[in-house]
Short mmCIF file of C-alpha atoms and ligand atoms in Angstrom, two decimals:
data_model
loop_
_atom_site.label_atom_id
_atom_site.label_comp_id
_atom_site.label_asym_id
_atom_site.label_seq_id
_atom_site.Cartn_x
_atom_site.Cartn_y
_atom_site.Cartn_z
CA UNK A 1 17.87 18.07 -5.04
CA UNK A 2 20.37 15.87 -7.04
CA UNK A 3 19.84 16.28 -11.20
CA UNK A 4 19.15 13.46 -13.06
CA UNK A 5 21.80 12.35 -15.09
CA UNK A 6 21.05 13.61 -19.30
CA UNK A 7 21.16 10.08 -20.75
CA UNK A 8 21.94 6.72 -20.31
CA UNK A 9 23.14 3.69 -22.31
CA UNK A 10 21.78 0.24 -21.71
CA UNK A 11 22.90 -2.36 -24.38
CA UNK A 12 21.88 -1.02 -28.10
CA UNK A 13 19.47 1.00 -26.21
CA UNK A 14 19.01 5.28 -25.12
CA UNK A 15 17.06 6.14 -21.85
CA UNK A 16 16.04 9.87 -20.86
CA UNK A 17 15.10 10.84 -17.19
CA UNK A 18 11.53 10.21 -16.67
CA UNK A 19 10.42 9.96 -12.55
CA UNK A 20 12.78 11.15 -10.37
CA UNK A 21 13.07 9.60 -6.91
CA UNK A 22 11.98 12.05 -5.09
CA UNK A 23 8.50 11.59 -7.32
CA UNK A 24 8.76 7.71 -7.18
CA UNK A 25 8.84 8.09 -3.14
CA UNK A 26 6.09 10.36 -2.59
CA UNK A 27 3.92 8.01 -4.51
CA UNK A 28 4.88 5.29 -2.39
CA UNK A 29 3.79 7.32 0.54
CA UNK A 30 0.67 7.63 -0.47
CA UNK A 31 0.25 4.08 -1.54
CA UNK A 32 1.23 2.64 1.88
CA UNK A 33 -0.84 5.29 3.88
CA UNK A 34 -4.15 3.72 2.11
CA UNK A 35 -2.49 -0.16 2.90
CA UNK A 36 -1.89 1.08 6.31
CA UNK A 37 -5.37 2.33 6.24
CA UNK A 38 -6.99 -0.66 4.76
CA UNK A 39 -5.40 -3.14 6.90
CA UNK A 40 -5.60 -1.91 10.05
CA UNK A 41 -7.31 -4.64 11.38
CA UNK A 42 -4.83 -7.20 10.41
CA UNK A 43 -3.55 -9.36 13.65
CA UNK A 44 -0.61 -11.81 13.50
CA UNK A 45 -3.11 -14.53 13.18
CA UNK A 46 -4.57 -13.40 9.85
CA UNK A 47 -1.00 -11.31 8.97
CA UNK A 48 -1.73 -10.61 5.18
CA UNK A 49 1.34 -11.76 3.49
CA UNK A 50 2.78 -9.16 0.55
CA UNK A 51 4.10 -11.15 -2.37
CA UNK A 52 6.97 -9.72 -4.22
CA UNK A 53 6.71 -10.47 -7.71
CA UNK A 54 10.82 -11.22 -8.78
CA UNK A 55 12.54 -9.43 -10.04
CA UNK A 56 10.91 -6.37 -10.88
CA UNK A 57 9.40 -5.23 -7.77
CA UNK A 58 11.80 -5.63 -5.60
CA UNK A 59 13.02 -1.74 -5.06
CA UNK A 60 9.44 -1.33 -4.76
CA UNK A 61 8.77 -4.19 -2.01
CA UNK A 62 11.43 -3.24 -0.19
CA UNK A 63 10.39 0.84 -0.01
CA UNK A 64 7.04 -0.14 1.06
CA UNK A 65 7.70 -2.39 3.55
CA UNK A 66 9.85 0.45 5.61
CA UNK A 67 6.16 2.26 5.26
CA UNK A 68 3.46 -0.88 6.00
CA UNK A 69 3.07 -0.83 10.47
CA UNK A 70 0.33 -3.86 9.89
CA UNK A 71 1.52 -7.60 11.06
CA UNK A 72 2.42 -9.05 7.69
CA UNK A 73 4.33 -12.06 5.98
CA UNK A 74 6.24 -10.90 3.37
CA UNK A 75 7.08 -13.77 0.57
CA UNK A 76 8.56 -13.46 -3.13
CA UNK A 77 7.87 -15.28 -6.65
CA UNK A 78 9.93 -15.26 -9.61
CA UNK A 79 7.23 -14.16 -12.60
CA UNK A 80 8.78 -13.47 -16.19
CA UNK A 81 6.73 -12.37 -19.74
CA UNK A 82 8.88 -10.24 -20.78
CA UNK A 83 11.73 -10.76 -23.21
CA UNK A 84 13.54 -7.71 -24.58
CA UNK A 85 11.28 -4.21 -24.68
CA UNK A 86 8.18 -6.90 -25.40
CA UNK A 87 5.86 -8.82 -24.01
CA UNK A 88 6.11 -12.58 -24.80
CA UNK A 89 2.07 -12.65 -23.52
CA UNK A 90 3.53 -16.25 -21.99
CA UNK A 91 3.56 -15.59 -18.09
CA UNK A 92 6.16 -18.20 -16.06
CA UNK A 93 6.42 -19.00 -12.74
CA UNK A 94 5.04 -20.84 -9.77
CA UNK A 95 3.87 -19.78 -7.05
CA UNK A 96 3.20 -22.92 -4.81
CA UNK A 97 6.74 -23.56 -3.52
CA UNK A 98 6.43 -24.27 -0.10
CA UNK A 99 4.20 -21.90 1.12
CA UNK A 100 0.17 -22.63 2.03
CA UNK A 101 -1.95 -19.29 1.10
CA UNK A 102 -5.18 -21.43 2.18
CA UNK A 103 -7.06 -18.88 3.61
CA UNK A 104 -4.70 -15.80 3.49
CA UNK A 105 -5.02 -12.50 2.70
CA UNK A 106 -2.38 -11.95 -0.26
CA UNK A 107 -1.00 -8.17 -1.11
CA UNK A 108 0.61 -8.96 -4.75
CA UNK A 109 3.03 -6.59 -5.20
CA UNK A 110 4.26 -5.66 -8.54
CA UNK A 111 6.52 -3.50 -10.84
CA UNK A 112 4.16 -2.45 -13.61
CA UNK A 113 1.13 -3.78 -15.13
CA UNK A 114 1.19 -3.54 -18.63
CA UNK A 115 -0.86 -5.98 -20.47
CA UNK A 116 -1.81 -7.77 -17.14
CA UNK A 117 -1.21 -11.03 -18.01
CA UNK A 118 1.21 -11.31 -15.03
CA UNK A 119 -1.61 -10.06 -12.59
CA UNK A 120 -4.48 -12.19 -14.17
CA UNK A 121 -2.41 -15.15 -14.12
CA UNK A 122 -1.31 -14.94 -10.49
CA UNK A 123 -4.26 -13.72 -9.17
CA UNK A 124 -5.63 -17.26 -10.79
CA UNK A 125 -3.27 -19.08 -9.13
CA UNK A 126 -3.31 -17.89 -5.56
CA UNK A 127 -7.31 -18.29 -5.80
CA UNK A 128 -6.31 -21.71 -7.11
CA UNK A 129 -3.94 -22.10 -4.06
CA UNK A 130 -6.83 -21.15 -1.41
CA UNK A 131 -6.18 -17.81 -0.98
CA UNK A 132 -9.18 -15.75 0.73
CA UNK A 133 -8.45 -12.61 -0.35
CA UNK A 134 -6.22 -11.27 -3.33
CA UNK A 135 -5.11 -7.37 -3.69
CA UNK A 136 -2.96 -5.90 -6.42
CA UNK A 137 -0.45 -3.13 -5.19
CA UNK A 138 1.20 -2.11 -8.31
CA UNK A 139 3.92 0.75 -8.54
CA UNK A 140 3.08 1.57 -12.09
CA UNK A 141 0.38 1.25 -14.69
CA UNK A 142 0.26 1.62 -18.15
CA UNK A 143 -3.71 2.49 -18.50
CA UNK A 144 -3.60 2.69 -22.42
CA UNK A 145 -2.35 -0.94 -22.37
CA UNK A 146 -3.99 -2.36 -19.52
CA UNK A 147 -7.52 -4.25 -20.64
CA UNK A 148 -8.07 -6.94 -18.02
CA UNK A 149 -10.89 -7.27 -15.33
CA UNK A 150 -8.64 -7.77 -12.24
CA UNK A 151 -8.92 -4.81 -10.23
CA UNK A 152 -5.92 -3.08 -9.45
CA UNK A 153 -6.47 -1.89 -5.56
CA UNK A 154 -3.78 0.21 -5.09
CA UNK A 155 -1.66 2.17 -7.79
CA UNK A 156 1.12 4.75 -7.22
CA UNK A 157 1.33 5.91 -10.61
CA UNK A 158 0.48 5.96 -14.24
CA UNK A 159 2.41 6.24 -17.04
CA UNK A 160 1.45 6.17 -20.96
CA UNK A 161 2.10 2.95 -23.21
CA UNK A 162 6.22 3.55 -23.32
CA UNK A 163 9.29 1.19 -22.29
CA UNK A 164 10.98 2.82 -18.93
CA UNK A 165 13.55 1.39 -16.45
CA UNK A 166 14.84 2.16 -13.52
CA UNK A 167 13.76 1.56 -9.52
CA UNK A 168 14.01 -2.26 -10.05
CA UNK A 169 12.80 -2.33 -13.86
CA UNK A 170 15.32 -3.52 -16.54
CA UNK A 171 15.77 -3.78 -20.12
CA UNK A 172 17.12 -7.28 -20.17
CA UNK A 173 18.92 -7.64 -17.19
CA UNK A 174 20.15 -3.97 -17.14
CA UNK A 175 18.81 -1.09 -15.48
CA UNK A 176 17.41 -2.09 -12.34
CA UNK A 177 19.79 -0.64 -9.75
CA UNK A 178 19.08 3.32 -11.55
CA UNK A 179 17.01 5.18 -8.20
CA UNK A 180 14.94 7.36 -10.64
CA UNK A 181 13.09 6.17 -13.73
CA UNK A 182 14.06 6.59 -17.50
CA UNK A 183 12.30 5.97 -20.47
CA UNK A 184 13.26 4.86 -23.93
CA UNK A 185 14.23 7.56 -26.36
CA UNK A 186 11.86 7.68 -29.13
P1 IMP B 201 2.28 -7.70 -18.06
O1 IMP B 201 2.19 -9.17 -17.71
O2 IMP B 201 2.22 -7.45 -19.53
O3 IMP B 201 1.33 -6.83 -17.29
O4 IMP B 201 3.75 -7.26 -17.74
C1 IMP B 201 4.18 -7.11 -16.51
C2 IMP B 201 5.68 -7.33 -16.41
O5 IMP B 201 6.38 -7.00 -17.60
C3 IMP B 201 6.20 -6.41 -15.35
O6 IMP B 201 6.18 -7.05 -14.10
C4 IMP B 201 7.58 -6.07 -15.84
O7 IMP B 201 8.50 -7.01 -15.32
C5 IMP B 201 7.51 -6.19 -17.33
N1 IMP B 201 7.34 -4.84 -17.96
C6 IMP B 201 6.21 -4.30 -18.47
N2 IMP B 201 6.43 -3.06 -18.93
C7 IMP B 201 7.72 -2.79 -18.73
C8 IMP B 201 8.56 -1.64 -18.99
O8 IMP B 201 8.15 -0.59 -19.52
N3 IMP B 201 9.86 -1.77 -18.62
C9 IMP B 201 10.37 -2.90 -18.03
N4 IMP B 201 9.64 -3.97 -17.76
C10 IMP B 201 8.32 -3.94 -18.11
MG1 MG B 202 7.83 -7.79 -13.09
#
C-alpha cells in the first residue's frame, strides 16, 4: 500500500491525509453495487442519464461510471457556491443547455453536500426542466451541516463539518488532481 504523503501546501493553506484511495474506492464500490441494483431495469429507451456536477465530481463520475453496467446517458453541469474554504450560499449554473430531461430519470452526481444548496437548487431545476425522476448520488456528506429535505439516495461516505480536498475537490482551483483526500489543518 503506497503512504500518504505527511503534508501538503495549497496556497496560504496546510492539508493532512484524511481518506486514502484505497478507502475512497471501496466506498465507490459499494455505492455503484446499490445503482447497479436499483436500476436494473433501465433499457436504452428510458437510459437514466448521470449528471456530473463540474467541477467537483468529476474523479468521482468518472470512477463510477467504470462500475454502473445499466444503459445510461451520462451529461455534465458547471455548478459553483463556493468561493475560498466558504460557502457563498449563492448556487450558479444552468442546467438547460441543450439537453431535454422531459421525462428522464436523472442520477445527480456530486462531490459533497455540505449545506445543500447545490442539491436543492438543481434538484428544482431538473423538476422544473421535466424531469420524472431525480436521485442524488453524492461521494461525501457533511451530516452536521447538511439541513435540507432533499433526500440524498445514495452516499459513499460521511465526514464531520471540516474543509478537505483531494479526488476532484479543491481549495480554489488547487487540489483536485491529489488521489486520496486531505483535510485542513486545524
Ligand atoms: P453546498 O451547496 O453547500 O452543499 O456545497 C456543495 C459544493 O461546495 C460542493 O459541490 C463542493 O464543490 C463545495 N464544497 C463543499 N464542501 C467542500 C469542502 O470541504 N472542500 C471543497 N469543496 C467543498
Ligand atoms: Mg461541487
Amino acid at each position: 500500500m503506497e503512504i500518504m504523503e505527511k503534508k501538503i501546501t495549497l496556497h496560504d493553506k496546510s492539508f493532512v491525509p484524511f481518506i486514502p484511495n484505497e478507502e475512497i474506492e471501496k466506498a465507490i464500490d459499494a455505492v455503484a453495487e446499490q445503482l447497479n441494483r436499483d436500476f436494473a431495469d433501465a433499457t436504452e429507451a428510458d437510459a437514466p442519464i448521470l449528471l456530473c456536477t463540474l467541477n467537483g465530481a468529476v474523479m468521482f463520475a468518472a470512477e463510477l461510471l467504470k462500475r454502473v453496467s445499466f444503459p445510461c446517458i451520462f451529461k455534465a453541469a458547471k455548478m459553483s457556491s463556493y468561493v475560498g474554504t466558504n460557502s457563498t450560499g449563492v448556487v450558479q449554473g444552468d442546467l438547460a443547455a441543450g439537453f431535454n430531461y422531459k421525462g428522464k430519470r436523472v442520477i445527480v452526481i456530486e462531490d459533497i453536500v455540505d449545506t445543500g444548496n447545490t442539491i436543492v437548487a438543481m434538484t428544482k431545476q431538473l423538476k422544473a426542466l421535466g424531469a420524472k425522476e431525480v436521485k442524488v448520488c453524492t461521494l461525501l456528506v457533511k451530516p452536521d451541516v447538511y439541513d435540507k429535505d432533499v433526500k440524498l439516495d445514495y452516499v459513499a461516505m460521511e465526514i464531520p463539518n471540516r474543509f478537505i480536498v483531494g479526488f476532484g475537490l479543491d481549495y480554489d482551483d488547487l487540489g483536485r488532481n491529489i488521489k486520496d483526500i486531505y483535510v485542513l489543518e486545524s
